[in-house]
Coordinates of C-alpha atoms and ligand atoms in Angstrom, one line a residue:
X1 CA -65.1 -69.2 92.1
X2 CA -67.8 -69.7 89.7
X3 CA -70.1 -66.7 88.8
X4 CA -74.0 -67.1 90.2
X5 CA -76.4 -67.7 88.1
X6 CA -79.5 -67.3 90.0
X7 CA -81.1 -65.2 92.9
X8 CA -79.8 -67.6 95.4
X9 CA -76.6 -66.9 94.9
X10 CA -76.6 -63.0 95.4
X11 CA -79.3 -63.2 98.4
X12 CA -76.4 -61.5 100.5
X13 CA -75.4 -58.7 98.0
X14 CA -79.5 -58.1 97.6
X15 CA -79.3 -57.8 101.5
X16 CA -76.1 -55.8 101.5
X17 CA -77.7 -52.7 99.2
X18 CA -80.5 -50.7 98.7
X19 CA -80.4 -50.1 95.0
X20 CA -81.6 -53.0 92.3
X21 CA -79.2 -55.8 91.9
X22 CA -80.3 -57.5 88.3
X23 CA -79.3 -61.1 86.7
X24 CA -79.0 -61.3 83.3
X25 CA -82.8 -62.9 82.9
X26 CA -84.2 -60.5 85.2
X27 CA -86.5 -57.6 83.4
X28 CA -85.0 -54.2 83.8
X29 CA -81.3 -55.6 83.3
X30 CA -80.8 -55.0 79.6
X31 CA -81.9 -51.2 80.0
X32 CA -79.9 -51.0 83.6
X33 CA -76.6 -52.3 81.3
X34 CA -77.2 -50.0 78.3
X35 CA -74.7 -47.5 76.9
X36 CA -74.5 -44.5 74.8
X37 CA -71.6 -46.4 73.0
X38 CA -73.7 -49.6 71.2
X39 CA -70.7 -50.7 70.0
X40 CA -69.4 -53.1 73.0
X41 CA -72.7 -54.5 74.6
X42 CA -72.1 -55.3 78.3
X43 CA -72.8 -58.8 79.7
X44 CA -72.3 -58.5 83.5
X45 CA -73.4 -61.6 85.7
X46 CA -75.0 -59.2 87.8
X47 CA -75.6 -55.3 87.5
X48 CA -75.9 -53.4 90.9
X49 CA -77.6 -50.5 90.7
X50 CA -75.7 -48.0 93.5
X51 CA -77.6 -45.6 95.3
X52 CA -74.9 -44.4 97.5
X53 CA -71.2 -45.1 98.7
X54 CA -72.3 -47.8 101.2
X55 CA -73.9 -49.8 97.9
X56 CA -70.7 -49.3 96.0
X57 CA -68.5 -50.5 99.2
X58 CA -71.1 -53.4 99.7
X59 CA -71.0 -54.5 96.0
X60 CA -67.0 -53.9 95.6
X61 CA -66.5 -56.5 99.0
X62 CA -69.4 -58.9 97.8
X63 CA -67.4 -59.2 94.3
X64 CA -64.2 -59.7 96.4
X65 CA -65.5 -62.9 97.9
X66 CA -66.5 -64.2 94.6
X67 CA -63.6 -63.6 92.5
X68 CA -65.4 -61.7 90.3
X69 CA -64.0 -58.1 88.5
X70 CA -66.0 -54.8 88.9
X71 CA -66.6 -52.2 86.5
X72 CA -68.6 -48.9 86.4
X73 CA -70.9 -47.3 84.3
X74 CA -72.8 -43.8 84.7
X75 CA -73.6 -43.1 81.1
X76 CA -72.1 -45.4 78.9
X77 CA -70.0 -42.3 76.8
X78 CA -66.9 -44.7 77.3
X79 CA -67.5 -47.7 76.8
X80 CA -64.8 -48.5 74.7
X81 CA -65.0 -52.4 75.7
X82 CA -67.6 -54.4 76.7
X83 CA -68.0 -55.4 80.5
X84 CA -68.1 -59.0 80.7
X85 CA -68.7 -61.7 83.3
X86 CA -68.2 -59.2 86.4
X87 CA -69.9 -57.2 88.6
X88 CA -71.0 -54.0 86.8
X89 CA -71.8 -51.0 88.6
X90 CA -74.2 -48.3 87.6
X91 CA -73.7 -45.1 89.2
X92 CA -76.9 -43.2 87.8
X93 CA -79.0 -43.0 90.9
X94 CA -76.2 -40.8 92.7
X95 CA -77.2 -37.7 91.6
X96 CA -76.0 -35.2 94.4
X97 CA -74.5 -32.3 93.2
X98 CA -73.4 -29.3 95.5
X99 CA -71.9 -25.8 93.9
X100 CA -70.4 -23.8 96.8
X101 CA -70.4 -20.1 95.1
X102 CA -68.0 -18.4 97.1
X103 CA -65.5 -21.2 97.3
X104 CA -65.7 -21.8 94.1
X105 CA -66.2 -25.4 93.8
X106 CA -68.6 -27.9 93.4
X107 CA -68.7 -31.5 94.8
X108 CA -70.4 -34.3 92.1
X109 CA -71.5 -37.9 93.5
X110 CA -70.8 -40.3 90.4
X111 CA -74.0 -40.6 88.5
X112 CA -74.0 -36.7 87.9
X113 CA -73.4 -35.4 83.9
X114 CA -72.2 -32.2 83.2
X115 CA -75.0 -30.5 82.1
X116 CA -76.5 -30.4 86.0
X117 CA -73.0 -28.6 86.9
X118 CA -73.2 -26.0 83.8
X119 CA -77.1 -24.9 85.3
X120 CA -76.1 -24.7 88.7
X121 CA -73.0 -23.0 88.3
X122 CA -74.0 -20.1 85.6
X123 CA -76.0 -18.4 87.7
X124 CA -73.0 -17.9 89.8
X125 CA -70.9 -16.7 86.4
X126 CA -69.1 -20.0 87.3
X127 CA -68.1 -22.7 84.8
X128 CA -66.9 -26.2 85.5
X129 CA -64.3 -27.6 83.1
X130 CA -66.9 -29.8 81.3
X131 CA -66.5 -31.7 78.0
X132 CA -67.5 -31.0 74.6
X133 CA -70.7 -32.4 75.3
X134 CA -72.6 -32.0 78.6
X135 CA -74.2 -35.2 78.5
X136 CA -70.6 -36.9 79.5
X137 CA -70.4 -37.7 83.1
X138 CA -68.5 -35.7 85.4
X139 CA -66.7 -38.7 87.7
X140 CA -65.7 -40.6 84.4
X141 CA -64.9 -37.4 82.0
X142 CA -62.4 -36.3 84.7
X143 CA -60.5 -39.3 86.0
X144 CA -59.6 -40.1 82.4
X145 CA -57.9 -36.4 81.9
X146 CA -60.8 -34.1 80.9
X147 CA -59.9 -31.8 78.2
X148 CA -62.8 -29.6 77.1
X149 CA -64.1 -26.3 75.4
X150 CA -61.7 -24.3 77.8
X151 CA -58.9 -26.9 78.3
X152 CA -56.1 -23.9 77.2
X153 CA -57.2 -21.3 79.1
X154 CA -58.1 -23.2 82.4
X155 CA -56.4 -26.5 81.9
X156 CA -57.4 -30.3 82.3
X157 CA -60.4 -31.2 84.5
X158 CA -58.2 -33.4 86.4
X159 CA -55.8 -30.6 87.0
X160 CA -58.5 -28.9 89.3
X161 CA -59.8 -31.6 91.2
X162 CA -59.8 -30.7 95.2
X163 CA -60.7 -34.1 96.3
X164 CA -62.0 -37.5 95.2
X165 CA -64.5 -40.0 97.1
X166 CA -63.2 -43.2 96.2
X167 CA -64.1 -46.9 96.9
X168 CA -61.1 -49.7 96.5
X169 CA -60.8 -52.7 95.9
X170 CA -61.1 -53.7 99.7
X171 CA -64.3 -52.4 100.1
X172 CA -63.3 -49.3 102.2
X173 CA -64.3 -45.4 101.3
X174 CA -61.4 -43.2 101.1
X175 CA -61.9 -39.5 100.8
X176 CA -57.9 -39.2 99.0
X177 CA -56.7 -35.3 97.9
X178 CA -52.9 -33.7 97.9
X179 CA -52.9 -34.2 101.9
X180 CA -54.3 -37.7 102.4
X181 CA -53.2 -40.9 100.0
X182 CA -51.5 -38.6 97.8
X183 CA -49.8 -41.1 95.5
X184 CA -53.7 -42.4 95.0
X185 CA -54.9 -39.1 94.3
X186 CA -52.3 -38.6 91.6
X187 CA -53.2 -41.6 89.8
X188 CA -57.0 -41.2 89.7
X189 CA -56.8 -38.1 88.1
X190 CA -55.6 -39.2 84.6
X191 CA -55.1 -43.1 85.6
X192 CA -59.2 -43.6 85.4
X193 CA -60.5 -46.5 86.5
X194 CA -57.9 -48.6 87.9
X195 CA -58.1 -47.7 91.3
X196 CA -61.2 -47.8 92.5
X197 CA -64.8 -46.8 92.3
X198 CA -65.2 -42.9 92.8
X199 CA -68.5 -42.5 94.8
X200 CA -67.9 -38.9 94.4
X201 CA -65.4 -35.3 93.2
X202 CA -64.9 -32.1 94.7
X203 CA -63.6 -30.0 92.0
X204 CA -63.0 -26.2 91.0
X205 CA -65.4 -24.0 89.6
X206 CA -64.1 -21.1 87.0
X207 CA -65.0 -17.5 86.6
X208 CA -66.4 -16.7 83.2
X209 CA -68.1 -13.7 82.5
X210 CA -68.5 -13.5 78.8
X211 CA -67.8 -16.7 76.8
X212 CA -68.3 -16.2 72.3
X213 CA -68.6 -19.9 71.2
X214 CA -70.2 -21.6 68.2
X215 CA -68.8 -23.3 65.1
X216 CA -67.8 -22.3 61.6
X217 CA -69.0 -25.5 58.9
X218 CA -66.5 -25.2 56.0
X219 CA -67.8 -27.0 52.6
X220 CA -66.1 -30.1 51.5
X221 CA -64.5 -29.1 48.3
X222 CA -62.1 -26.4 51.0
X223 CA -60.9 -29.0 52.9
X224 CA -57.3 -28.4 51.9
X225 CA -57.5 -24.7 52.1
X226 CA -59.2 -24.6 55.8
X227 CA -57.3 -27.5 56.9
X228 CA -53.7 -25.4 56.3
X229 CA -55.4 -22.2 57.1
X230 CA -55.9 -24.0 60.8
X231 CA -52.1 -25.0 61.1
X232 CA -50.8 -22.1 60.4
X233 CA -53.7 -20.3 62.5
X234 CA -53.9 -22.3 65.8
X235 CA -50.5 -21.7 67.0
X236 CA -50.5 -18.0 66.8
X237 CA -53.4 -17.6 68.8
X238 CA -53.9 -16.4 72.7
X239 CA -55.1 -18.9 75.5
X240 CA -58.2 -17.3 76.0
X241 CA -59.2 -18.7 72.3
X242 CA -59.5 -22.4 72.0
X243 CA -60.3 -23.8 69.0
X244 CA -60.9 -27.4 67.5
X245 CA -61.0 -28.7 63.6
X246 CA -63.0 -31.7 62.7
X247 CA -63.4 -33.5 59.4
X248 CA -66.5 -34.7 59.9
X249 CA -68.5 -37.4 57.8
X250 CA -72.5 -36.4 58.5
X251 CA -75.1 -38.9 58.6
X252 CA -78.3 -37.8 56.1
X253 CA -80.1 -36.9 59.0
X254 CA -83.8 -34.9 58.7
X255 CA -82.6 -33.0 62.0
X256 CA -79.4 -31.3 60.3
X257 CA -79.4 -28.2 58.2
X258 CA -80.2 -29.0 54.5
X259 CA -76.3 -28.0 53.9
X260 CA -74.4 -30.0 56.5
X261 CA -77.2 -33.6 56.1
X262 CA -75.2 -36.5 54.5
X263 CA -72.2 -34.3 54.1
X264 CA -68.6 -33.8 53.8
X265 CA -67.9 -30.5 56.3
X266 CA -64.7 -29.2 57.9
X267 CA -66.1 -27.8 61.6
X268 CA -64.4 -24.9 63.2
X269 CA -65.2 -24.8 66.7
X270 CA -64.4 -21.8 68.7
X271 CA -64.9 -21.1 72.7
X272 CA -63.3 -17.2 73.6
X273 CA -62.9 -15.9 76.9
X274 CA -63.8 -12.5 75.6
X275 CA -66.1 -10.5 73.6
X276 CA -67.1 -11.0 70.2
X277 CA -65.3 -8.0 68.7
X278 CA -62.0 -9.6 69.6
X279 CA -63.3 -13.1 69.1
X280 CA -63.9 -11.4 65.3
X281 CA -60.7 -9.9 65.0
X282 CA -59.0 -13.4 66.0
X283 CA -61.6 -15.2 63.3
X284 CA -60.3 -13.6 60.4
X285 CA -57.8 -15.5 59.1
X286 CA -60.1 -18.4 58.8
X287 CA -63.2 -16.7 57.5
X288 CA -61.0 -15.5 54.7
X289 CA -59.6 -19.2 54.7
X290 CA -62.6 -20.3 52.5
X291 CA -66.3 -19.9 52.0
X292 CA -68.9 -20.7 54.8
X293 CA -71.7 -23.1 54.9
X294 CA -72.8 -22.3 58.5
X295 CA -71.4 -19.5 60.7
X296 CA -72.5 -19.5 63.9
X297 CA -70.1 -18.2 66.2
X298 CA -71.3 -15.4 69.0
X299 CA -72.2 -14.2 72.8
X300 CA -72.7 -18.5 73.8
X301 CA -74.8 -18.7 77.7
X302 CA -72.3 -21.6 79.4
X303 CA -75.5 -24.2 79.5
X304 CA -75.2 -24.0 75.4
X305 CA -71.8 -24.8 75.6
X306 CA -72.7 -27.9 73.4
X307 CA -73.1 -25.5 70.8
X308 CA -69.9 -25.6 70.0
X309 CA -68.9 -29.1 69.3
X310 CA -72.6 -30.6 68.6
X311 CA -71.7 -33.7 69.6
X312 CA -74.0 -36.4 68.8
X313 CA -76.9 -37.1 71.9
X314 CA -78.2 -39.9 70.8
X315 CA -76.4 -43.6 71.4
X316 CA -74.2 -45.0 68.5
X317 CA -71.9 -47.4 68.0
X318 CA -68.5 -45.8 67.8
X319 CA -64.5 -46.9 68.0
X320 CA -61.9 -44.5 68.8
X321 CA -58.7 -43.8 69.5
X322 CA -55.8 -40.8 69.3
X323 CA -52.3 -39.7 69.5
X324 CA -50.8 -36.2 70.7
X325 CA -48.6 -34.1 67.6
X326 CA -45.9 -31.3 68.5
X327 CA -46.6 -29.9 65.5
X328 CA -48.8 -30.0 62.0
X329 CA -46.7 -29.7 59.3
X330 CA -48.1 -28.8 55.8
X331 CA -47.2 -32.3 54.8
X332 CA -48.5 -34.0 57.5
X333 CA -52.0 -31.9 56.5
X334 CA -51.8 -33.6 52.9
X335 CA -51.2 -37.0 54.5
X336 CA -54.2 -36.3 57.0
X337 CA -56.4 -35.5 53.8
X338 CA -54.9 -38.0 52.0
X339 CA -56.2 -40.6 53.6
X340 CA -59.5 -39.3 55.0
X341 CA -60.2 -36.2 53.1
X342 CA -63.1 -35.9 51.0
X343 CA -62.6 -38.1 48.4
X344 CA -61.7 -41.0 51.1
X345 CA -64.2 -43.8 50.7
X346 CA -63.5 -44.6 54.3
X347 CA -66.6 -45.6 57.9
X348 CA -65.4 -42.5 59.7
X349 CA -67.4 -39.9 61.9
X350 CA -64.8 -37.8 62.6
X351 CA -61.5 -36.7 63.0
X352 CA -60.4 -34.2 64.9
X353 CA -57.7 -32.3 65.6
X354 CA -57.7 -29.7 69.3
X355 CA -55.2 -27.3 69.8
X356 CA -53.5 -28.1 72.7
X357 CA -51.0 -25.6 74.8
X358 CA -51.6 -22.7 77.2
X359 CA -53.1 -23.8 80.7
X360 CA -52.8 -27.6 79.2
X361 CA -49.0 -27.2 78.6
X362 CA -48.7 -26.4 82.3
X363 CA -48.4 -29.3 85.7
X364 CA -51.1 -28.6 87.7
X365 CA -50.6 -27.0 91.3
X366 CA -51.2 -30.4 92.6
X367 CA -49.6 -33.0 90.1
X368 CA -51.6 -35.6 88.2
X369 CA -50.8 -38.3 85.8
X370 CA -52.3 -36.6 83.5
X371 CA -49.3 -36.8 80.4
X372 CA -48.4 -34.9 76.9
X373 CA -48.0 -31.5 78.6
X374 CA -46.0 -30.7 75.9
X375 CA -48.1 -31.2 73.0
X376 CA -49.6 -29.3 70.7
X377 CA -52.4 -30.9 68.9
X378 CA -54.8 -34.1 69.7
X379 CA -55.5 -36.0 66.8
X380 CA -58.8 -38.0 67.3
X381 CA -60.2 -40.5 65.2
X382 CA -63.7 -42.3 65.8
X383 CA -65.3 -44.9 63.3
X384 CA -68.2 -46.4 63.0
X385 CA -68.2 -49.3 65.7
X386 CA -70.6 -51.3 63.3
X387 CA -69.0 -55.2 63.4
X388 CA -68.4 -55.6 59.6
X389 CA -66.6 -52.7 59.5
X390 CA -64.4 -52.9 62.6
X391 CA -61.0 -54.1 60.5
X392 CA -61.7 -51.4 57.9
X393 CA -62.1 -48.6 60.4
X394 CA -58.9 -50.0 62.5
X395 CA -57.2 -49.8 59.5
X396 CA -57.9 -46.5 58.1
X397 CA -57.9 -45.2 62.1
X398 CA -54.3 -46.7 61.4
X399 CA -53.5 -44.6 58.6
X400 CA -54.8 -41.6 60.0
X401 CA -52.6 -41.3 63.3
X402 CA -49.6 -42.5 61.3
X403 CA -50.2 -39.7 58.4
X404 CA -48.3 -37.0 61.2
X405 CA -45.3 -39.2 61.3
X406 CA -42.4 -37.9 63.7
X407 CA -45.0 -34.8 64.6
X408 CA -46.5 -37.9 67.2
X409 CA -45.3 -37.5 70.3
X410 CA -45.4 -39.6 73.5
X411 CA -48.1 -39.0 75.8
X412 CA -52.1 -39.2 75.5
X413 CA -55.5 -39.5 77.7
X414 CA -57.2 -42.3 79.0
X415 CA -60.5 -40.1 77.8
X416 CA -58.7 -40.6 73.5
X417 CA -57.1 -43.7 73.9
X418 CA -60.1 -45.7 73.0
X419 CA -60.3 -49.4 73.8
X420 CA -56.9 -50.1 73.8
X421 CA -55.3 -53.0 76.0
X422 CA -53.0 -52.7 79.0
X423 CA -49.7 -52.0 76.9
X424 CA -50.6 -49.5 74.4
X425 CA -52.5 -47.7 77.6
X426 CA -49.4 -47.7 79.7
X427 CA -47.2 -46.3 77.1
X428 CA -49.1 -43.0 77.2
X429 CA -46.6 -42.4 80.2
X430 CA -42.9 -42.0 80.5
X431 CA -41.2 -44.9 82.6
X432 CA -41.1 -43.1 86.0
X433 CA -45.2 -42.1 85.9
X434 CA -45.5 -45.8 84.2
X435 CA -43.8 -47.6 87.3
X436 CA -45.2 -45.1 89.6
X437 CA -48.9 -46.5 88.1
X438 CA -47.8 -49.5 88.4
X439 CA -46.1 -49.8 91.6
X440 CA -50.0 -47.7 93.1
X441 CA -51.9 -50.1 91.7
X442 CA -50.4 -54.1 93.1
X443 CA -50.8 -51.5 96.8
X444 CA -54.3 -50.5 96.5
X445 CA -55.9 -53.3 93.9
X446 CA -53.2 -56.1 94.2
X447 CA -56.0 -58.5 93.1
X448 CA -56.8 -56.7 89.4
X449 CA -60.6 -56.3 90.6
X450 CA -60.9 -53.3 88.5
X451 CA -59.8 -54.9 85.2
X452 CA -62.5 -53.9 82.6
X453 CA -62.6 -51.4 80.3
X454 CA -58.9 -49.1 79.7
X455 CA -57.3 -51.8 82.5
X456 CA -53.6 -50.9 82.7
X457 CA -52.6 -54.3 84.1
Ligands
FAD501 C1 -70.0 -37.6 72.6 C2 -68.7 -37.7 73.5 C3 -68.0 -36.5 73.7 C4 -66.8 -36.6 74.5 N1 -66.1 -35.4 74.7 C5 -65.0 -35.5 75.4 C6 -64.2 -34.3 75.6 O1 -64.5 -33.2 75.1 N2 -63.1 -34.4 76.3 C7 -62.7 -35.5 76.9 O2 -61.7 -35.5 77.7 N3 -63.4 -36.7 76.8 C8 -64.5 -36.6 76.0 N4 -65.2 -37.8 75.8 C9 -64.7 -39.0 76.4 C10 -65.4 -39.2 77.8 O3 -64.9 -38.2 78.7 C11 -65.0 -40.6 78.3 O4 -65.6 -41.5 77.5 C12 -65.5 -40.8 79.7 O5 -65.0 -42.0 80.2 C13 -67.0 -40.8 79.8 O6 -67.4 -41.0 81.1 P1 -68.9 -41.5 81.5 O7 -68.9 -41.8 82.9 O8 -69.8 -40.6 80.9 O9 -68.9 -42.9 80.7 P2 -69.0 -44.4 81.2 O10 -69.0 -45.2 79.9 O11 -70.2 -44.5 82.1 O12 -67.7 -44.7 82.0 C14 -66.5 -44.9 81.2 C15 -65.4 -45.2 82.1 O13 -65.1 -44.1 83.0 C16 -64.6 -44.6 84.2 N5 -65.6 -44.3 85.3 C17 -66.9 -43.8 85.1 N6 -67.4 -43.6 86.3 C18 -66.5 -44.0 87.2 C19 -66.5 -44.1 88.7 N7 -67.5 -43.7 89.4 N8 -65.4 -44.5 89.3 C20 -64.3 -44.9 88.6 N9 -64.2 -44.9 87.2 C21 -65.3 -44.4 86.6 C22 -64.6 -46.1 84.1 O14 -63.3 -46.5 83.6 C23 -65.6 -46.4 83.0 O15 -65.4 -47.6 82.4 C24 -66.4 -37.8 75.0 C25 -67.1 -39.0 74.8 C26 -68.2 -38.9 74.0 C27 -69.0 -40.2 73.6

């Protein structure tokens, strides 16, 4: 079937729903298609804008009949490849969000970013298992594993999901959890996209009465020192404390602290469950590690949890990707700075390594295919997405996740595995969970309709 290429041709999916349906000549459909990720423009033959489940069922059956794939976007965080010649899906207009106190969970249609959850959940002293930054959405963020801020005391995102909303690829709404369409429920949480498109997610809320969070900025010239401080460091430390170390390369940017603008900087990030006397004690170590640039760690309100990471808000073009360690060795710390410490000439943003373990080392009650329990570091690379550079930064991305050597360990998330294609993705999982994906997906999508972005066939 050949895609339409004007109005005509998608009179009966303009009939069929109530939000904007957009061709590529049509005004409105370059900002309806735009990403926070510039790096992979989209170029849909026709964006739908959903308002609601019956628009996403309508717009899933109407790309059935013309052969055509779908993809989804709510905010663009992960596009990690471009969406091209299908039907793309924004989800942005389904905004409902419902936090049910006493239960302790809260139910997210698909356009819905964290940082809606974190307000109406603090006032309960409740904290949803968001991201490092709240501008993520919640549907996407938590289908591809969800590892955040309090990831080792709590666990994955996915871990605590109570039930999912969820189009497929024959049109028809499924409300799936551990009771109904089980084996589909297991692969959504941690298989992504490949299933369907989630119209919604009911998911547990957390009690967190004090949280200390904030970042440490450590200068360039004690990289090494902070760097093997942190190896030694992260392992010995209590799941209440979760902690991340990022290399970062900083833009000269007016809006960052004379210190940190255009700089080298090793970031400490830090989220306790606790107060800030222990959260000091626990600190120590790495405040005697090396000088500070910037320490700013203390009492954190959950809606500032973006304090911690400071993730960049505005789009960029980025390109990503990560492997799980058991270990850091010292010598796998002088490969790491080897090739992208300081004196690296190399187009990285960041790289990152979160301490893994605790909650995240554990199945969930309900199992997901969420993988790498046993891991105990994420090692994540992004570069800049800018096309001259791509080869450089694939290469260098290379020689970063291979500095670890036999520390890499099987396993990963959809949500650090970049733009990867169908093989790499599928060998995050051990044969049985591989076939198992597998074997779900020719039952529910036996067509490939959802094919785009991380597609596992
Ligand atoms: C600044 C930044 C910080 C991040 N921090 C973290 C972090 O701390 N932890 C972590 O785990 N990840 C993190 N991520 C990765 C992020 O969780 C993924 O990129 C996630 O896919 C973003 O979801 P989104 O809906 O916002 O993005 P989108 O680009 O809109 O969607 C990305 C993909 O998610 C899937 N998806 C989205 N909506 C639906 C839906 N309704 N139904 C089915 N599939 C859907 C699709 O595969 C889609 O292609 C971060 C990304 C960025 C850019």
């Amino acid at each position: 079937m050949s895609a339409p290429t004007d109005l005509s041709t998608v009179h009966d999916l303009i009939a069929a729903v109530r939000g904007p349906v957009l061709l590529p000549a049509d005004d409105g459909y370059a900002a309806e298609i735009a990403a926070w990720n510039v790096a992979n423009p989209h170029a849909p033959v026709v964006v739908v804008g959903a308002t609601g489940t019956a628009d996403v069922a309508a717009a899933v059956r109407w790309a059935g009949q013309h052969g055509l794939p779908v993809a989804v976007q709510a905010t663009g965080h992960g596009a990690v490849r471009p969406a091209v010649g299908c039907v793309l899906i924004t989800t942005n207009r389904m905004q409902e969000l419902a936090v049910d106190p006493a239960a302790r969970t809260a139910r997210a249609a698909a356009g819905v970013r964290w940082s809606r959850v974190l307000e109406a959940a603090a006032p309960h002293g409740l904290a949803p298992l968001n991201g490092s930054s709240s501008q993520v959405g919640v549907v996407g963020y938590t289908l591809g594993g969800g590892l955040g801020p309090l990831g080792r005391t709590f666990g994955f995102a996915a871990d605590h999901v109570r039930a999912v909303e969820i189009v497929t690829a024959d049109g028809v709404a499924r409300t799936i959890d551990a009771n109904h369409e089980a084996d589909l429920f297991w692969a959504v949480r941690g298989g992504k996209g490949n299933f369907g498109i989630v119209t919604a997610i009911e998911f547990d809320l957390f009690e967190v009465p004090a949280l200390v969070g904030g970042g440490i900025y450590f200068p360039a010239t004690h990289a090494a020192e902070v760097l093997h401080a942190y190896r030694a460091w992260a392992p010995t430390l209590p799941e209440r404390m979760n902690t991340s170390l990022a290399l970062l390369r900083l833009p000269a940017r007016p809006q960052l602290p004379e210190p940190l603008r255009g700089a080298f900087v090793v970031h400490l990030r830090v989220a306790f469950l606790g107060d800030v006397a222990a959260a000091e004690r626990l600190l120590a170590p790495m405040r005697a590690a090396a000088p500070a640039l910037i320490d700013a760690v203390g009492d954190l309100p959950l809606p500032a949890i973006d304090a911690i990471h400071q993730d960049p808000v505005d789009p960029m073009p980025t390109r990503e990707r990560g492997v799980l360690l058991g270990e850091l060795t010292a010598e796998a710390a002088d490969a790491l700075l080897g090739v992208a410490g300081p004196q690296a000439d190399v187009p990285l943003v960041m790289v990152e390594l979160r301490h893994l373990g605790g909650a995240l080392g554990r199945p969930a009650a309900v199992p997901t295919a969420v993988t790498g329990r046993g891991a105990v570091f994420s090692l994540f690379v992004i570069g800049l997405g800018v096309p001259g550079l791509v080869p450089v930064v694939d290469a260098v991305t290379d020689a970063v996740l291979a500095a670890p050597g036999r520390a890499v360990v099987p396993g990963g998330m959809m949500n650090f595995s970049g733009g990867a294609g169908p093989e790499v993705l599928l060998s995050n999982w051990a044969p049985a969970d591989r076939d198992r994906l597998l074997r779900i997906k020719r039952s529910y999508d036996p067509t490939n309709v959802f094919s785009t972005n991380q597609a596992i066939v």
